[in-house]
Amino acid sequence: MIEPECMLFPHFGPQENLRNFEDNMIELQGMTWNFVNDGHGNLGSHGDVKFYLDYFDKMRNATAARAWKGFPRE
């Protein structure tokens, strides 16, 4: 995530889609750090990253359940 001639955590700008953002959160969670300031927001913690990852998982499960409601499962 750290690239020469770029600010730290350059992948935290606008994302093409939520999948890219989730991948970046997973990568960030695996790094060693105490607090992160990725730009214009508040300081973040590993707990904040876990919150996002849990939220994405809940939303994925809820939308999948809703999308398949009434459709036969294979």
Coordinates of C-alpha atoms in Angstrom, one line a residue:
M1 CA 0.0 0.0 0.0
I2 CA 2.9 2.4 0.5
E3 CA 4.4 3.5 -2.8
P4 CA 7.3 5.8 -3.6
E5 CA 6.4 9.4 -4.2
C6 CA 2.9 8.9 -2.8
M7 CA 1.3 9.7 0.5
L8 CA 1.0 6.8 2.9
F9 CA -2.0 4.6 2.3
P10 CA -2.7 5.9 -1.2
H11 CA -5.5 3.4 -1.9
F12 CA -7.8 5.2 0.5
G13 CA -9.0 7.7 -2.0
P14 CA -12.1 7.2 -4.1
Q15 CA -12.6 3.6 -4.8
E16 CA -13.8 2.1 -8.1
N17 CA -16.1 -0.2 -6.1
L18 CA -16.6 -1.5 -2.5
R19 CA -14.7 -4.7 -3.3
N20 CA -11.5 -2.6 -3.7
F21 CA -12.2 -0.8 -0.5
E22 CA -12.8 -4.0 1.4
D23 CA -9.5 -5.4 0.0
N24 CA -7.7 -2.3 1.2
M25 CA -9.3 -2.7 4.7
I26 CA -8.1 -6.4 4.8
E27 CA -4.6 -5.3 3.8
L28 CA -4.6 -2.5 6.4
Q29 CA -5.9 -4.9 9.1
G30 CA -2.9 -7.2 8.5
M31 CA -0.3 -4.4 9.1
T32 CA 1.3 -3.5 12.4
W33 CA 0.2 0.0 13.6
N34 CA -1.5 1.6 16.6
F35 CA -3.5 4.4 14.9
V36 CA -4.1 5.4 11.3
N37 CA -5.0 8.8 9.9
D38 CA -5.8 8.2 6.2
G39 CA -6.5 11.8 5.4
H40 CA -9.5 14.0 6.2
G41 CA -11.1 11.8 8.8
N42 CA -10.6 11.0 12.5
L43 CA -7.8 8.7 13.8
G44 CA -8.7 5.1 13.3
S45 CA -7.9 1.9 15.1
H46 CA -7.9 -1.8 14.3
G47 CA -11.3 -1.9 15.9
D48 CA -12.6 0.6 13.3
V49 CA -11.2 -1.5 10.5
K50 CA -12.9 -4.6 12.0
F51 CA -16.1 -2.7 12.2
Y52 CA -16.0 -1.9 8.4
L53 CA -15.1 -5.5 7.6
D54 CA -18.0 -6.9 9.8
Y55 CA -20.3 -4.3 8.2
F56 CA -19.4 -5.4 4.7
D57 CA -20.0 -9.1 5.7
K58 CA -23.4 -8.3 7.2
M59 CA -24.4 -6.3 4.1
R60 CA -23.2 -9.0 1.7
N61 CA -25.2 -11.7 3.7
A62 CA -28.3 -9.5 3.9
T63 CA -28.4 -8.6 0.2
A64 CA -27.7 -12.2 -0.8
A65 CA -30.5 -13.4 1.4
R66 CA -32.9 -10.8 -0.1
A67 CA -31.8 -11.5 -3.7
W68 CA -32.4 -15.2 -3.3
K69 CA -35.6 -14.9 -1.4
G70 CA -38.3 -16.7 -3.5
F71 CA -35.8 -18.2 -5.9
P72 CA -35.0 -21.9 -5.8
R73 CA -31.5 -22.7 -4.5
E74 CA -29.2 -25.0 -6.3

